[in-house]
Short mmCIF file of C-alpha atoms and ligand atoms in Angstrom, two decimals:
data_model
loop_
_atom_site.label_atom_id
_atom_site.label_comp_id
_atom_site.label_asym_id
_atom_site.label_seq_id
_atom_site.Cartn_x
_atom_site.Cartn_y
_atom_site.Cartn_z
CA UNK A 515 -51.48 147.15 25.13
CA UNK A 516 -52.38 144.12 26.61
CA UNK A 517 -51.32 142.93 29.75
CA UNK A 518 -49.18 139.75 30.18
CA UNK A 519 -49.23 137.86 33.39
CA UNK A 520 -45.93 137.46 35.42
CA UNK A 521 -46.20 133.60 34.89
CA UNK A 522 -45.78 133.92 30.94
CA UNK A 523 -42.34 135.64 31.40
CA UNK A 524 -40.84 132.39 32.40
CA UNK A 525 -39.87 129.61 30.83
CA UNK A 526 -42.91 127.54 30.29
CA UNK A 527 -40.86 124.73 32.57
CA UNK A 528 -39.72 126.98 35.19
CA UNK A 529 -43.25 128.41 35.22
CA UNK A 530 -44.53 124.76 35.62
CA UNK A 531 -42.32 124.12 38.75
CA UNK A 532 -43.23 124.34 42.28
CA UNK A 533 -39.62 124.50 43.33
CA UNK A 534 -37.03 122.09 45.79
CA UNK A 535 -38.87 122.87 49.10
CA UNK A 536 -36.04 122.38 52.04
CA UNK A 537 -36.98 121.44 55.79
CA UNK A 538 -37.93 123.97 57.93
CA UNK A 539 -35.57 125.97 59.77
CA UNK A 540 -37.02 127.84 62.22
CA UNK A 541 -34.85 130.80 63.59
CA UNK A 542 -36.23 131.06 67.00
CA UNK A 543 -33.97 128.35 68.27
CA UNK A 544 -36.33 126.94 70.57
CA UNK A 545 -36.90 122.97 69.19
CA UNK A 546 -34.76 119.95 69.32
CA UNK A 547 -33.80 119.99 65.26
CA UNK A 548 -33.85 116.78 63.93
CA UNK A 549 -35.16 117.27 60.64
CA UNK A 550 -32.58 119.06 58.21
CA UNK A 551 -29.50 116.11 58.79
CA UNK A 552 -27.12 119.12 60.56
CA UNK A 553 -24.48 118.00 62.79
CA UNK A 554 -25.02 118.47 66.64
CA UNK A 555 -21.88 119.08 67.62
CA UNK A 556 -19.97 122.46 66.97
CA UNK A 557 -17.20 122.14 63.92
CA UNK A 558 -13.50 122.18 65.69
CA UNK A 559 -12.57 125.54 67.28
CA UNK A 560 -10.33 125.50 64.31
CA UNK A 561 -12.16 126.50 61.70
CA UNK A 562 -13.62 129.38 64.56
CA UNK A 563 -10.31 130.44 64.62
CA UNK A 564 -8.88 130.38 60.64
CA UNK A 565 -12.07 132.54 60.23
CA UNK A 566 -11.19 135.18 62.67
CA UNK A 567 -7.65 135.46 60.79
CA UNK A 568 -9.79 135.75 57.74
CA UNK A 569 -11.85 138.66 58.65
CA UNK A 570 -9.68 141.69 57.69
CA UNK A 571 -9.06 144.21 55.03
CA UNK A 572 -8.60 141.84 52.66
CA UNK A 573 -12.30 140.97 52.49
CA UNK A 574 -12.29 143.51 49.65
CA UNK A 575 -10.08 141.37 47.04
CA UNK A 576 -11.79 138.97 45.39
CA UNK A 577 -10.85 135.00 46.20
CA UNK A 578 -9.09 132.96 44.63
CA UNK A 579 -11.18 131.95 41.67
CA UNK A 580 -10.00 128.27 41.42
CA UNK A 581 -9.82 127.27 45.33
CA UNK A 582 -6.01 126.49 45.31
CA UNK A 583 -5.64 125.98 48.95
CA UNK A 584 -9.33 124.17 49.26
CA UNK A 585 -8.48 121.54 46.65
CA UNK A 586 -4.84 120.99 47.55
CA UNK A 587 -6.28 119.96 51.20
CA UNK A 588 -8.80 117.86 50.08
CA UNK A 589 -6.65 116.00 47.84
CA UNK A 590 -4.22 115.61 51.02
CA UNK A 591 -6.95 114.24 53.11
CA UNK A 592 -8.43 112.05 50.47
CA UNK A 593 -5.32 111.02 48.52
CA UNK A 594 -6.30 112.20 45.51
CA UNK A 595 -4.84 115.21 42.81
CA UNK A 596 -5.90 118.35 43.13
CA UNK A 597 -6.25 118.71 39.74
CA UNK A 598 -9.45 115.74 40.21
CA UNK A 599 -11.11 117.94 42.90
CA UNK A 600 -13.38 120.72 42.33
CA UNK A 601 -14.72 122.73 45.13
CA UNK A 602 -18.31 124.74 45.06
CA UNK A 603 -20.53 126.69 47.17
CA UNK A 604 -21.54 123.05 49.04
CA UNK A 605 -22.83 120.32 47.03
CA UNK A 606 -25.81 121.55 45.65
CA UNK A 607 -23.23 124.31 43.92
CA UNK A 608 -21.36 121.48 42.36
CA UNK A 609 -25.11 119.33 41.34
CA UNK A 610 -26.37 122.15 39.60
CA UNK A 611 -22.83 122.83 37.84
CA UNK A 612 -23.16 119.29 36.55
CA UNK A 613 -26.42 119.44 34.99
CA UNK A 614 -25.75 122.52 33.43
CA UNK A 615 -22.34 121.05 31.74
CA UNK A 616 -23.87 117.68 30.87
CA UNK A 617 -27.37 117.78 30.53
CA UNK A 618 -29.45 119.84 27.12
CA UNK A 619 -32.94 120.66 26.91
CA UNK A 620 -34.63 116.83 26.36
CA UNK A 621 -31.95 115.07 27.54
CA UNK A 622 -32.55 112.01 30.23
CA UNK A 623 -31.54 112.61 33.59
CA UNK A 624 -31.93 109.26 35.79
CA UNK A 625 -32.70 108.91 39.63
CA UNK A 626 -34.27 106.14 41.61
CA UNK A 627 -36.90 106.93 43.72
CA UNK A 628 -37.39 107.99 46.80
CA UNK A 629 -34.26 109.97 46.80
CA UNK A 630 -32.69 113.59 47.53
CA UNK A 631 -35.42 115.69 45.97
CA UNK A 632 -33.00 118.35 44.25
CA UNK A 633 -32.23 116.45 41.60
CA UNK A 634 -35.51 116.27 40.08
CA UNK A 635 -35.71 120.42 40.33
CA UNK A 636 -32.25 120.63 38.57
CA UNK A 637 -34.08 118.35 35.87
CA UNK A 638 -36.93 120.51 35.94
CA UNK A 639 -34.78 123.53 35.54
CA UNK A 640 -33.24 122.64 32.84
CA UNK A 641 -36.26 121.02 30.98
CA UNK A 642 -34.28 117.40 30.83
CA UNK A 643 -36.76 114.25 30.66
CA UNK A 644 -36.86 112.89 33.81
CA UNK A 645 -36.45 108.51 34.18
CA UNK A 646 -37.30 107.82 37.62
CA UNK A 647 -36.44 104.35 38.84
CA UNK A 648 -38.18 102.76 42.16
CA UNK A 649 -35.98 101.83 43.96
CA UNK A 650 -36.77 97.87 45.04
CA UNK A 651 -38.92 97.47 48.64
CA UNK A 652 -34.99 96.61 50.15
CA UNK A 653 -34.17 99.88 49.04
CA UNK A 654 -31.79 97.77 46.42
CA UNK A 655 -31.45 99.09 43.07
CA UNK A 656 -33.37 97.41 39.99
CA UNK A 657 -31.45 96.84 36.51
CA UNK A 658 -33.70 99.31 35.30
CA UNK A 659 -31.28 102.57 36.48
CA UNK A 660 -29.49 101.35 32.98
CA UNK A 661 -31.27 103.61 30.59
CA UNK A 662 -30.02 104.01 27.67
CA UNK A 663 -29.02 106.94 26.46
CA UNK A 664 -28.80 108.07 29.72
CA UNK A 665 -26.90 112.09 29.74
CA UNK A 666 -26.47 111.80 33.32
CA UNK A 667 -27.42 109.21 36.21
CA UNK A 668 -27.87 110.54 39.89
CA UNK A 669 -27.17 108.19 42.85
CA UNK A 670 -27.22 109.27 46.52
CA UNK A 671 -25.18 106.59 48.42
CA UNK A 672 -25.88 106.03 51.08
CA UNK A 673 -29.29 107.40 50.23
CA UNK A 674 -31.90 110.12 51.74
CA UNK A 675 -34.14 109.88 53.32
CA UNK A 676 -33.90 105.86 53.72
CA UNK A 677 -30.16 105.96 55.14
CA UNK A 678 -29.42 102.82 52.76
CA UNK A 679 -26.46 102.24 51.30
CA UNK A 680 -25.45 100.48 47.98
CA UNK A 681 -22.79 98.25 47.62
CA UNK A 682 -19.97 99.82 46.03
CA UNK A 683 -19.40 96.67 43.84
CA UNK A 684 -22.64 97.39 42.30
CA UNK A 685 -21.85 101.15 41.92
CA UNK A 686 -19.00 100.10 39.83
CA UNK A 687 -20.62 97.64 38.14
CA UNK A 688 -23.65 100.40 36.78
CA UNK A 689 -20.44 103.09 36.31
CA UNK A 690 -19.06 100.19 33.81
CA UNK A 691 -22.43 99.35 31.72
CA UNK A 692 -24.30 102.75 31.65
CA UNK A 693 -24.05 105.61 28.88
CA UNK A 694 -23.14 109.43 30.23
CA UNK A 695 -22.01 110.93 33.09
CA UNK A 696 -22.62 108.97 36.92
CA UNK A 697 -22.74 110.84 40.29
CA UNK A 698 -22.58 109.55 43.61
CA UNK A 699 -23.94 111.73 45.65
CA UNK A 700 -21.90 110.95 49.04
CA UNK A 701 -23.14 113.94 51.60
CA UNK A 702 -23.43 111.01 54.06
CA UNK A 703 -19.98 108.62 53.45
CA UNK A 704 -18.28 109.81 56.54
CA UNK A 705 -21.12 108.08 58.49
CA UNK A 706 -20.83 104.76 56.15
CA UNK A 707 -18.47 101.96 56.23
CA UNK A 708 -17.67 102.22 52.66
CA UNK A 709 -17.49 104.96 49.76
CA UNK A 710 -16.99 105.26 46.29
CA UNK A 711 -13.50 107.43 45.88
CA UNK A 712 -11.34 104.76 44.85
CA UNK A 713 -13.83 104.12 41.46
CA UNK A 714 -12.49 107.70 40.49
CA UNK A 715 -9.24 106.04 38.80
CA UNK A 716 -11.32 103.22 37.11
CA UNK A 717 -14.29 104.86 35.39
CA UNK A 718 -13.77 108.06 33.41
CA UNK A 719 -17.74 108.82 33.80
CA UNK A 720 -17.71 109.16 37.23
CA UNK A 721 -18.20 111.89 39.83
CA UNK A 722 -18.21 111.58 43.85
CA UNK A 723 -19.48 113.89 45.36
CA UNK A 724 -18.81 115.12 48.90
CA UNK A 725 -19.62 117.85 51.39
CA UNK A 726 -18.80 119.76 54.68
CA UNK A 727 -21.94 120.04 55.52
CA UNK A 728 -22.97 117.24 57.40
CA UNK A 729 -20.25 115.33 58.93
CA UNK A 730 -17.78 118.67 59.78
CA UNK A 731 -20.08 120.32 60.94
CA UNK A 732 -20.34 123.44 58.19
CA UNK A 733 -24.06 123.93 57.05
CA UNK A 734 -23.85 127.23 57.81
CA UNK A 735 -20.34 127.67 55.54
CA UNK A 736 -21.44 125.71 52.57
CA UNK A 737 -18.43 123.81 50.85
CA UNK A 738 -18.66 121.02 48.98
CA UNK A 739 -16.61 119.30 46.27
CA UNK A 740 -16.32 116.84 43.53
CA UNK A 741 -13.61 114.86 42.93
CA UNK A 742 -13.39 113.09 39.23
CA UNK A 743 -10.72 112.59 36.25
CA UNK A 744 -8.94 115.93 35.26
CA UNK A 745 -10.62 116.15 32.29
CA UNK A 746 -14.30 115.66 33.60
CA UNK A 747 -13.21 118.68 36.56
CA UNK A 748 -11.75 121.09 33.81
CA UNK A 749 -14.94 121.05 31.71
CA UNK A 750 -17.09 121.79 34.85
CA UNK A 751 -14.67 124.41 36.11
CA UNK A 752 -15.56 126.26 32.55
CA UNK A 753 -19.80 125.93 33.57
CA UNK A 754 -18.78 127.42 37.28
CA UNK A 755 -19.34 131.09 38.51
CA UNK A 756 -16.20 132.97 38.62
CA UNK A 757 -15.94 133.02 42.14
CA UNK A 758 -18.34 130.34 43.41
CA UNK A 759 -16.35 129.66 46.73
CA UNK A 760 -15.97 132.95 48.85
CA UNK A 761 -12.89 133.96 51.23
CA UNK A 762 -14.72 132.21 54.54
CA UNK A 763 -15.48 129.31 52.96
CA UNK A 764 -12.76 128.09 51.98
CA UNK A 765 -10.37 129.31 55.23
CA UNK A 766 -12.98 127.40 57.50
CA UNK A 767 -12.40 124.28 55.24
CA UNK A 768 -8.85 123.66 54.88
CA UNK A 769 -9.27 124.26 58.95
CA UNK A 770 -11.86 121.72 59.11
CA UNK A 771 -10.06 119.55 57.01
CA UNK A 772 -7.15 119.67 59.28
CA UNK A 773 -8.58 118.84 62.25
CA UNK A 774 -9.59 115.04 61.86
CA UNK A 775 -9.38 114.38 64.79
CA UNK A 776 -12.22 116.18 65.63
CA UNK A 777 -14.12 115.35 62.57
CA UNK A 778 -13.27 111.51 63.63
CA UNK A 779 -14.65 112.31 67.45
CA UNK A 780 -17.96 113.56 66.26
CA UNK A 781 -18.78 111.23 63.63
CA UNK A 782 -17.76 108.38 65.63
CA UNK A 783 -20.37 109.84 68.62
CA UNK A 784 -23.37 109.85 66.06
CA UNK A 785 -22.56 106.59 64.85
CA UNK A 786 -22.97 105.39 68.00
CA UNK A 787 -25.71 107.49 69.14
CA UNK A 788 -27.48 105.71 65.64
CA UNK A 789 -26.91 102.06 66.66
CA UNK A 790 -28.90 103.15 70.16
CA UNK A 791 -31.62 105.04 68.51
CA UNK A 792 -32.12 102.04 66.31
CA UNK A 793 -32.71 99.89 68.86
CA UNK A 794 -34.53 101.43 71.05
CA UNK A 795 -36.97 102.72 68.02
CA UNK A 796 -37.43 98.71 66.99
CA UNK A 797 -37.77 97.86 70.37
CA UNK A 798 -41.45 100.58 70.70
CA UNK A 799 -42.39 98.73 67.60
CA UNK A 800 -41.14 100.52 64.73
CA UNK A 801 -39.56 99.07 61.64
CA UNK A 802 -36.05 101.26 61.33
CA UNK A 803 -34.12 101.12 57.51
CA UNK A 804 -30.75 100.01 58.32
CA UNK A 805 -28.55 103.37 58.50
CA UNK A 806 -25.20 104.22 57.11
CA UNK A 807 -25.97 107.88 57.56
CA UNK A 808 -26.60 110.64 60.27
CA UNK A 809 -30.25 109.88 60.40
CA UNK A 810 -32.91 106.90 60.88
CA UNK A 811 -36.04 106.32 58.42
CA UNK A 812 -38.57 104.45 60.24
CA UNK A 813 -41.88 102.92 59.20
CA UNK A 814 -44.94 103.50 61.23
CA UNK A 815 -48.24 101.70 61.59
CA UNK A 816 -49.85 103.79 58.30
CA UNK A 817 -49.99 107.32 57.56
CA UNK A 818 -52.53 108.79 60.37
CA UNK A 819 -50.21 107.92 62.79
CA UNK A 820 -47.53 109.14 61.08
CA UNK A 821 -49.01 112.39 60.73
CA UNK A 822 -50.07 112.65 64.30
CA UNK A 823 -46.51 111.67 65.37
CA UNK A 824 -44.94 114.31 63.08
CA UNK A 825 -47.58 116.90 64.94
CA UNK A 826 -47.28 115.86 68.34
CA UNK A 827 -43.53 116.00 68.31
CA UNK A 828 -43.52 119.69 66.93
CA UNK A 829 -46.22 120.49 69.67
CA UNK A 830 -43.25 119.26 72.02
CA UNK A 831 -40.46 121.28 70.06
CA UNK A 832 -39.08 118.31 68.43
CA UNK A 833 -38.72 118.63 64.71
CA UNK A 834 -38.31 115.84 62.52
CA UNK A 835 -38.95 115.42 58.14
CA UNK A 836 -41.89 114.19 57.45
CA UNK A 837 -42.36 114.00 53.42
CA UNK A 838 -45.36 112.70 53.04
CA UNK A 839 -43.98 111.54 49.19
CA UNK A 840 -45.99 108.26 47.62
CA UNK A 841 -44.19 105.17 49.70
CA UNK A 842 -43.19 107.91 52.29
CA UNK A 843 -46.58 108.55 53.74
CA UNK A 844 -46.23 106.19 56.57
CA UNK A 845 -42.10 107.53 57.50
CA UNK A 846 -40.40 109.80 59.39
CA UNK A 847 -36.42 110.68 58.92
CA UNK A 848 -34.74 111.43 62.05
CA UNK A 849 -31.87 113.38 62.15
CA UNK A 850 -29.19 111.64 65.48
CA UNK A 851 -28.95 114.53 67.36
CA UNK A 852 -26.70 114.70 70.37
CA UNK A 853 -27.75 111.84 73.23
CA UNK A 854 -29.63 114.12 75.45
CA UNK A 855 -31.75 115.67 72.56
CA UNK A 856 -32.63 111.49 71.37
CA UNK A 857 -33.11 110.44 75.62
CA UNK A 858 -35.56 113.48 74.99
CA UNK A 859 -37.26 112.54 71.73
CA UNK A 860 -37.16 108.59 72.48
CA UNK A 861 -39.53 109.47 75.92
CA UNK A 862 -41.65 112.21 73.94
CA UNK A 863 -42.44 109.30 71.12
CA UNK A 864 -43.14 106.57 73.86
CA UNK A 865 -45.70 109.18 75.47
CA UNK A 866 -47.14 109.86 72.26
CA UNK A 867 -47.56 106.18 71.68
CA UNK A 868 -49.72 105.79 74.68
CA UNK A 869 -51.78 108.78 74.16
CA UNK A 870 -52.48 107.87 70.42
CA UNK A 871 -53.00 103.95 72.13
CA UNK A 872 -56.20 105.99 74.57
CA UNK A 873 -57.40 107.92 71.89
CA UNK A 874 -58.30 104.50 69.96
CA UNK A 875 -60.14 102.55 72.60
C1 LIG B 2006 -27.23 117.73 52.43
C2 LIG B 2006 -27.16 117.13 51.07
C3 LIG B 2006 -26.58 117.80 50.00
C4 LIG B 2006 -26.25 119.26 50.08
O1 LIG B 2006 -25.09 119.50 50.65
P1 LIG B 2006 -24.58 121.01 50.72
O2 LIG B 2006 -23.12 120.81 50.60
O3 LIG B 2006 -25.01 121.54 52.03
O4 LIG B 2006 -25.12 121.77 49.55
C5 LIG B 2006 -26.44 117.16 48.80
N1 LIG B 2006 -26.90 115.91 48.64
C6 LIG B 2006 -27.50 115.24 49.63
C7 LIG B 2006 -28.00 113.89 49.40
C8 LIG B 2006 -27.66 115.85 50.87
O5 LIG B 2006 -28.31 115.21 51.84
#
């Protein structure tokens, strides 16, 4: 019999991939983290407490397969029907749920570019044909993100890695002119002075996405949720695993959910934390995208230095994304960490500066 390779069980696309590579997360706990967009501060001794009420016998019963409780608090916080919210195990749960309800083999899936990387491995996965759109030097989006024919059209607003944010006029606007399905991808909104929920009502082909992971605090918990027309969120909730939001989950977000006002206290710290960061990056002579998010692109001098800033920082314990994508090679995304960790990494980078300024002359 002959042998088969490994690689020829896959699908030939799947075999093809190399796979959504996330930032590093190393366990040892010893560096200043800014490079995976977490939140610095601790989620509200809430959610530390609904959990501990959770953990019981009752961890043998399955949950409840359509997140009552989950999606009635979300649609309290958010004004919305809990019959337009859909929860998922975080965001990426709820992206991959949407390709696989909208998108078939061929079909074009639409992103600008740079952007959140996953969407081009959901894509991948599910052997769509990709239309990537540049986005425009302003980080503005072309005309071109109409494509017609379009099955499904990703947008991350405001955007990673360049912390941009498009207007949500203009989000509208595409929502009204473009063919299939629209999601705004809105991980960062809480940190933004506008977001998309209100175009729920007005376009039928639109889904906002949202998660706990960034601005509450809950990477570690991963919840996220969609909210869209009822009939959009019952034909996803059919593509869903049975149980795709577990018994922790979803106790430690109706907590977090609760609590806004300590939600409100944290974001309102990084926000400000953000506004000093920027300046005091432009002011050692870096060009900074302006931010709606929890984190700062900035531009260096070209990509050497880039590189050796990315290096020297992790020789110092200070870890920050460096993606090293075409029109990326000369940037660095920088999660706001608490104010001591940035005092820390805005005198590391100065140093660096100089000792980068000796090695040259
Ligand atoms: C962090 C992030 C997500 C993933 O959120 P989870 O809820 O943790 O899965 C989705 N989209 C964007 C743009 C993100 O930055």
């Amino acid at each position: 019999m002959e042998i088969k390779k490994q690689s020829s069980y896959f699908r030939k696309n799947v075999d093809k991939m190399t796979g959504y590579i996330p930032g590093e997360q190393p366990q040892d706990g010893l560096y200043i983290k800014l490079n995976t967009n977490e939140n610095p501060y601790a989620p509200s001794p809430k959610v530390i407490a609904a959990l501990k009420g959770e953990i019981d016998e009752r961890l043998r019963l399955y949950p409840d397969p359509v997140s009552t409780s989950t999606r009635k608090k979300v649609a309290e916080v958010f004004g919305t029907k809990p019959e337009r919210v859909m929860v998922g195990n975080g965001s990426d749960d709820l992206l991959t749920i949407i390709i696989r309800s909208f998108v078939s083999k061929d079909d074009k899936v639409v992103y600008p570019y740079p952007t959140y990387l996953l969407y081009k491995t959901l894509a991948e996965i599910q052997n769509a044909k990709e239309c990537i759109i540049d986005f425009c030097e302003d980080y503005s989006l072309p005309d071109e993100i109409l494509v017609k024919g379009a099955a499904v059209t990703f947008i991350c607003n405001p955007n990673s890695p360049s912390g941009t944010m498009i207007p949500v006029e203009k989000i509208s606007e595409i929502a009204g002119k473009i063919d299939g399905i629209i999601v705004v991808d809105e991980a960062y909104a809480d940190f933004a002075d506008d977001n998309c929920l209100r175009l729920v009502d007005k376009h039928p082909n639109l889904i906002v996405l949202r998660t706990l992971s960034k601005s509450y605090s809950l990477a570690g918990m991963r919840l996220g949720f969609a909210v869209a027309q009822k009939e959009l969120i019952n034909g996803m909730m059919k593509v869903k695993d049975s149980y795709n939001v577990d018994r922790l989950s979803a106790a430690s977000a109706v907590a977090a959910l609760d609590d806004q006002e300590t939600f409100r206290q944290n974001v309102s710290r990084i926000t400000k934390t953000r506004e000093r960061l920027t300046s005091s990056l432009t002011e050692l002579g870096f060009f900074v995208y302006p931010s709606q998010t929890n984190f700062v692109m900035i531009k260096c001098k070209d990509s050497y230095e880039t590189g050796e800033i990315y290096r020297k920082l992790k020789e110092r314990k200070i870890l920050v994304r460096y993606i090293g994508q075409p029109r990326l090679d000369d940037c660095l995304r920088i999660t706001i960490g608490t104010d001591k960790e940035i005092d820390t990494l805005l005198k590391e980078l100065a140093d660096i500066q100089l000792v980068l300024l000796n090695q040259n002359s």
